[in-house]
């Protein structure tokens, strides 16, 4: 995490620059708290997409020639080299001009390879243009399935139509895949359903950089997509797997939030496990979701973790659904 390129952003600037943050933060409560009774809030996914044109993209150089681009949706990793650039995740399509300049600031290698960490639009919206620019797209089979079909996400109150053909991953795998590109070994592994049923981890083994997609939100309460296989217990299982794998040296790229490490990942694991425990206990006592939210089971972390993508209410709502 040396040699920051561009400029550093404060947390507030970061949030302001990621329109998805506010959009997703706004989207969920309507469905989680209101169920079928509440009027939907349409247009927020479109709002997130539109706002991407004004996103501020930063490039942070990590090590082993690997960088992370932040601010265009989910965190994107970039490995340039003689085989062409490899990107992990595609960000929003509307951020294309800014992503293009950020990629050009890293190297002049053409874009040749794209791996999606999972199917969500803030990680795949740019698939079509990146494919048109030369990228072959690889992902888990369930990413292809969700992008190929009409897919409803209740937590966002949004139904995604099938993606255009160029956005669909041409190559998929079920469990594991290992690639060697630009002299670097890249190990891909599917999680059991966690944040969705399509989540994979991407391990740059030589540099020991581990992109874990949206199984890890560093400094923000996570979104859990129950509509496409996610659950709090699945999130905890994936996080336990991440914690079991992480070493003192490893750099961990979360789907959202700052680049992290073993201690951040362990803190996040304890947060998920502790919140699940508290919410499950209160639910067993017969408490309603509203009563549990009022009991503030996440009070200790709300000030730091609850002001970004997901409010404390959103997060407690997601946990409540799964216990
Ligand atoms: Zn996601």
Coordinates of N, CA, C and O in Angstrom, one line a residue, residues 119-207:
X119 N -22.0 -11.4 -9.6 CA -22.9 -10.9 -10.7 C -23.4 -9.5 -10.5 O -23.8 -8.8 -11.5
X120 N -23.3 -8.9 -9.3 CA -24.0 -7.6 -9.0 C -23.5 -6.5 -10.0 O -22.4 -6.4 -10.4
X121 N -24.5 -5.6 -10.2 CA -24.3 -4.6 -11.3 C -23.1 -3.6 -11.0 O -22.5 -3.1 -11.9
X122 N -22.8 -3.3 -9.7 CA -21.7 -2.4 -9.5 C -20.4 -3.1 -9.7 O -19.3 -2.4 -9.6
X123 N -20.4 -4.4 -10.1 CA -19.2 -5.1 -10.4 C -19.2 -5.6 -11.9 O -18.1 -6.1 -12.4
X124 N -20.3 -5.5 -12.5 CA -20.4 -6.1 -13.9 C -21.0 -5.1 -14.9 O -21.1 -5.4 -16.1
X125 N -21.5 -3.9 -14.5 CA -22.1 -3.0 -15.4 C -21.2 -2.6 -16.5 O -21.7 -2.4 -17.7
X126 N -19.9 -2.6 -16.3 CA -19.0 -2.2 -17.4 C -18.5 -3.4 -18.2 O -17.7 -3.2 -19.1
X127 N -19.1 -4.6 -18.0 CA -18.7 -5.8 -18.8 C -18.8 -5.5 -20.3 O -17.8 -5.9 -21.0
X128 N -19.9 -4.9 -20.7 CA -20.1 -4.8 -22.2 C -19.0 -4.0 -22.9 O -18.4 -4.4 -23.9
X129 N -18.7 -2.8 -22.3 CA -17.7 -1.9 -22.9 C -16.3 -2.5 -22.8 O -15.5 -2.4 -23.7
X130 N -16.0 -3.2 -21.7 CA -14.7 -3.8 -21.5 C -14.6 -5.0 -22.5 O -13.5 -5.1 -23.1
X131 N -15.6 -5.7 -22.7 CA -15.6 -6.8 -23.8 C -15.4 -6.2 -25.1 O -14.5 -6.7 -25.9
X132 N -16.1 -5.1 -25.4 CA -15.9 -4.4 -26.7 C -14.5 -3.9 -26.9 O -13.9 -3.7 -28.0
X133 N -13.9 -3.5 -25.8 CA -12.5 -3.0 -25.8 C -11.4 -4.1 -25.9 O -10.3 -3.8 -26.0
X134 N -11.9 -5.4 -25.8 CA -11.0 -6.5 -26.0 C -10.9 -7.5 -24.9 O -10.1 -8.4 -24.9
X135 N -11.7 -7.3 -23.8 CA -11.6 -8.2 -22.7 C -12.4 -9.5 -22.9 O -13.6 -9.5 -23.2
X136 N -11.8 -10.7 -22.6 CA -12.5 -11.9 -22.5 C -12.9 -12.0 -21.0 O -12.2 -11.7 -20.1
X137 N -14.2 -12.4 -20.8 CA -14.8 -12.3 -19.4 C -14.9 -13.7 -18.9 O -15.5 -14.6 -19.5
X138 N -14.4 -13.9 -17.6 CA -14.4 -15.1 -16.9 C -15.1 -14.9 -15.6 O -14.9 -13.9 -14.9
X139 N -16.0 -15.8 -15.2 CA -16.7 -15.7 -13.9 C -17.2 -17.0 -13.4 O -17.0 -18.0 -14.1
X140 N -17.8 -17.0 -12.3 CA -18.5 -18.2 -11.8 C -19.8 -18.5 -12.7 O -20.4 -17.5 -13.2
X141 N -20.1 -19.7 -12.8 CA -21.3 -20.1 -13.6 C -22.6 -19.4 -13.2 O -23.4 -19.0 -14.0
X142 N -22.7 -19.1 -11.9 CA -23.9 -18.4 -11.4 C -23.9 -16.9 -11.8 O -25.0 -16.3 -11.9
X143 N -22.7 -16.3 -12.0 CA -22.7 -15.0 -12.6 C -23.3 -15.0 -14.0 O -24.1 -14.1 -14.3
X144 N -22.8 -15.9 -14.8 CA -23.4 -16.0 -16.1 C -24.9 -16.2 -16.1 O -25.6 -15.6 -16.9
X145 N -25.3 -17.1 -15.2 CA -26.7 -17.4 -15.1 C -27.5 -16.1 -14.8 O -28.5 -15.8 -15.4
X146 N -27.1 -15.4 -13.8 CA -27.9 -14.2 -13.4 C -27.8 -13.1 -14.4 O -28.8 -12.4 -14.6
X147 N -26.7 -12.9 -15.1 CA -26.6 -11.9 -16.1 C -27.3 -12.3 -17.4 O -27.7 -11.4 -18.2
X148 N -27.5 -13.6 -17.6 CA -28.2 -14.1 -18.8 C -29.7 -14.0 -18.6 O -30.5 -14.1 -19.6
X149 N -30.2 -14.0 -17.4 CA -31.7 -14.0 -17.1 C -32.2 -12.8 -16.4 O -31.4 -12.0 -15.9
X150 N -33.5 -12.6 -16.5 CA -34.1 -11.6 -15.7 C -33.9 -11.9 -14.2 O -34.2 -13.1 -13.8
X151 N -33.3 -11.0 -13.4 CA -33.0 -11.3 -12.0 C -33.5 -10.2 -11.1 O -33.1 -9.1 -11.2
X152 N -34.3 -10.6 -10.1 CA -34.9 -9.7 -9.2 C -34.0 -9.6 -7.9 O -33.6 -10.7 -7.4
X153 N -33.7 -8.4 -7.4 CA -33.1 -8.3 -6.1 C -34.0 -7.5 -5.2 O -34.2 -6.3 -5.3
X154 N -34.6 -8.3 -4.3 CA -35.6 -7.6 -3.4 C -35.0 -6.5 -2.6 O -35.6 -5.5 -2.3
X155 N -33.8 -6.8 -2.1 CA -33.1 -5.8 -1.2 C -32.9 -4.5 -1.9 O -32.7 -3.5 -1.2
X156 N -32.9 -4.4 -3.2 CA -32.8 -3.2 -4.0 C -34.1 -2.8 -4.7 O -34.1 -1.8 -5.4
X157 N -35.1 -3.7 -4.5 CA -36.4 -3.4 -5.1 C -36.2 -3.2 -6.6 O -36.7 -2.2 -7.2
X158 N -35.4 -4.1 -7.2 CA -35.1 -3.8 -8.6 C -35.0 -5.2 -9.4 O -34.5 -6.2 -8.9
X159 N -35.5 -5.2 -10.6 CA -35.5 -6.3 -11.5 C -34.5 -6.0 -12.6 O -34.8 -5.1 -13.4
X160 N -33.5 -6.8 -12.7 CA -32.5 -6.6 -13.8 C -32.9 -7.4 -15.0 O -33.1 -8.6 -14.9
X161 N -33.0 -6.8 -16.2 CA -33.2 -7.6 -17.4 C -31.9 -8.3 -17.8 O -30.9 -8.0 -17.2
X162 N -32.1 -9.3 -18.7 CA -30.8 -10.0 -19.1 C -29.8 -9.0 -19.7 O -30.2 -8.0 -20.3
X163 N -28.6 -9.2 -19.4 CA -27.5 -8.3 -19.9 C -27.3 -8.5 -21.4 O -27.6 -9.6 -21.9
X164 N -26.8 -7.6 -22.2 CA -26.5 -7.8 -23.6 C -25.5 -8.8 -23.8 O -24.7 -9.1 -22.9
X165 N -25.4 -9.5 -24.9 CA -24.5 -10.6 -25.2 C -23.1 -10.4 -24.8 O -22.4 -11.2 -24.2
X166 N -22.6 -9.2 -25.2 CA -21.2 -8.9 -24.9 C -20.8 -8.8 -23.5 O -19.7 -8.9 -23.1
X167 N -21.8 -8.6 -22.6 CA -21.6 -8.5 -21.2 C -21.5 -9.9 -20.4 O -21.2 -9.9 -19.3
X168 N -22.0 -10.9 -21.2 CA -22.1 -12.2 -20.6 C -20.7 -12.9 -20.5 O -20.0 -12.9 -21.6
X169 N -20.3 -13.4 -19.4 CA -19.0 -14.1 -19.4 C -18.9 -15.3 -20.4 O -19.8 -16.1 -20.4
X170 N -17.9 -15.3 -21.2 CA -17.8 -16.3 -22.2 C -17.4 -17.6 -21.6 O -17.7 -18.7 -22.1
X171 N -16.6 -17.5 -20.5 CA -16.1 -18.7 -19.9 C -16.4 -18.6 -18.4 O -16.4 -17.6 -17.7
X172 N -16.8 -19.8 -17.9 CA -17.2 -19.9 -16.5 C -16.6 -21.1 -15.8 O -16.1 -22.0 -16.5
X173 N -16.6 -21.1 -14.5 CA -16.2 -22.3 -13.8 C -17.1 -22.5 -12.6 O -17.9 -21.6 -12.2
X174 N -17.0 -23.7 -12.0 CA -17.9 -24.0 -10.9 C -17.2 -23.9 -9.5 O -17.8 -23.4 -8.6
X175 N -16.0 -24.5 -9.4 CA -15.4 -24.5 -8.1 C -14.1 -23.8 -8.0 O -14.0 -22.8 -7.3
X176 N -13.1 -24.1 -8.9 CA -11.8 -23.5 -8.8 C -11.2 -23.3 -10.2 O -11.6 -24.1 -11.1
X177 N -10.4 -22.4 -10.3 CA -9.7 -22.2 -11.6 C -8.3 -21.5 -11.3 O -8.3 -20.6 -10.5
X178 N -7.3 -21.9 -12.0 CA -6.0 -21.2 -11.8 C -5.5 -20.7 -13.2 O -5.6 -21.4 -14.2
X179 N -5.1 -19.5 -13.2 CA -4.6 -18.8 -14.4 C -3.2 -18.4 -14.2 O -2.8 -18.1 -13.1
X180 N -2.4 -18.3 -15.3 CA -1.1 -17.6 -15.2 C -1.1 -16.5 -16.3 O -1.3 -16.8 -17.5
X181 N -1.1 -15.3 -15.8 CA -1.1 -14.1 -16.8 C 0.0 -13.1 -16.3 O 0.1 -12.9 -15.1
X182 N 0.6 -12.6 -17.3 CA 1.7 -11.6 -16.9 C 2.7 -12.1 -15.9 O 3.1 -11.3 -15.0
X183 N 3.0 -13.4 -16.0 CA 3.9 -14.0 -15.1 C 3.5 -14.2 -13.7 O 4.3 -14.5 -12.8
X184 N 2.2 -14.0 -13.5 CA 1.6 -14.1 -12.1 C 0.6 -15.2 -12.1 O -0.3 -15.3 -13.0
X185 N 0.6 -15.9 -11.0 CA -0.4 -17.0 -10.8 C -1.6 -16.4 -10.1 O -1.5 -15.6 -9.2
X186 N -2.8 -16.7 -10.7 CA -4.1 -16.2 -10.1 C -5.0 -17.3 -9.8 O -5.4 -18.1 -10.7
X187 N -5.3 -17.5 -8.5 CA -6.1 -18.7 -8.1 C -7.5 -18.2 -7.8 O -7.7 -17.3 -6.9
X188 N -8.5 -18.7 -8.5 CA -9.9 -18.4 -8.3 C -10.6 -19.5 -7.6 O -10.4 -20.6 -7.9
X189 N -11.5 -19.1 -6.6 CA -12.2 -20.1 -5.9 C -13.6 -19.6 -5.6 O -13.8 -18.5 -5.1
X190 N -14.6 -20.5 -5.8 CA -16.0 -20.1 -5.5 C -16.2 -20.4 -4.0 O -15.8 -21.3 -3.4
X191 N -16.9 -19.4 -3.4 CA -17.4 -19.6 -2.0 C -18.7 -20.3 -2.1 O -19.5 -20.3 -3.1
X192 N -19.0 -21.0 -1.0 CA -20.4 -21.5 -0.9 C -21.3 -20.2 -0.8 O -20.7 -19.1 -0.5
X193 N -22.6 -20.3 -1.2 CA -23.4 -19.0 -1.2 C -23.1 -18.2 0.1 O -23.2 -18.7 1.2
X194 N -22.8 -16.9 -0.2 CA -22.4 -16.0 0.9 C -23.2 -14.7 0.8 O -24.2 -14.4 1.4
X195 N -22.6 -13.8 0.0 CA -23.2 -12.5 -0.3 C -24.3 -12.7 -1.5 O -25.3 -12.0 -1.5
X196 N -23.9 -13.6 -2.4 CA -24.8 -14.1 -3.4 C -24.4 -15.6 -3.6 O -23.6 -16.0 -2.8
X197 N -24.9 -16.2 -4.6 CA -24.4 -17.6 -4.9 C -23.3 -17.6 -6.0 O -23.0 -18.7 -6.5
X198 N -22.8 -16.4 -6.3 CA -21.8 -16.4 -7.4 C -20.5 -15.8 -7.0 O -19.6 -15.5 -7.8
X199 N -20.3 -15.7 -5.7 CA -19.1 -15.0 -5.2 C -17.8 -15.9 -5.4 O -17.9 -17.1 -5.1
X200 N -16.7 -15.3 -5.8 CA -15.5 -16.0 -5.9 C -14.4 -15.1 -5.2 O -14.5 -13.9 -5.1
X201 N -13.3 -15.8 -4.8 CA -12.1 -15.0 -4.4 C -11.1 -15.1 -5.5 O -11.1 -16.1 -6.2
X202 N -10.2 -14.1 -5.5 CA -9.2 -14.0 -6.5 C -7.9 -13.8 -5.8 O -7.7 -12.8 -5.2
X203 N -7.0 -14.8 -5.8 CA -5.7 -14.7 -5.1 C -4.6 -14.6 -6.0 O -4.3 -15.5 -6.8
X204 N -3.9 -13.4 -6.0 CA -2.7 -13.2 -6.7 C -1.6 -13.8 -5.8 O -1.1 -13.2 -4.9
X205 N -1.2 -15.1 -6.1 CA -0.5 -15.8 -5.1 C 1.0 -15.3 -4.9 O 1.5 -15.3 -3.8
X206 N 1.6 -14.8 -6.0 CA 3.0 -14.3 -5.8 C 3.1 -13.0 -5.0 O 3.9 -12.9 -4.1
X207 N 2.2 -12.1 -5.3 CA 2.2 -10.9 -4.5 C 1.4 -11.0 -3.1 O 1.5 -10.2 -2.3

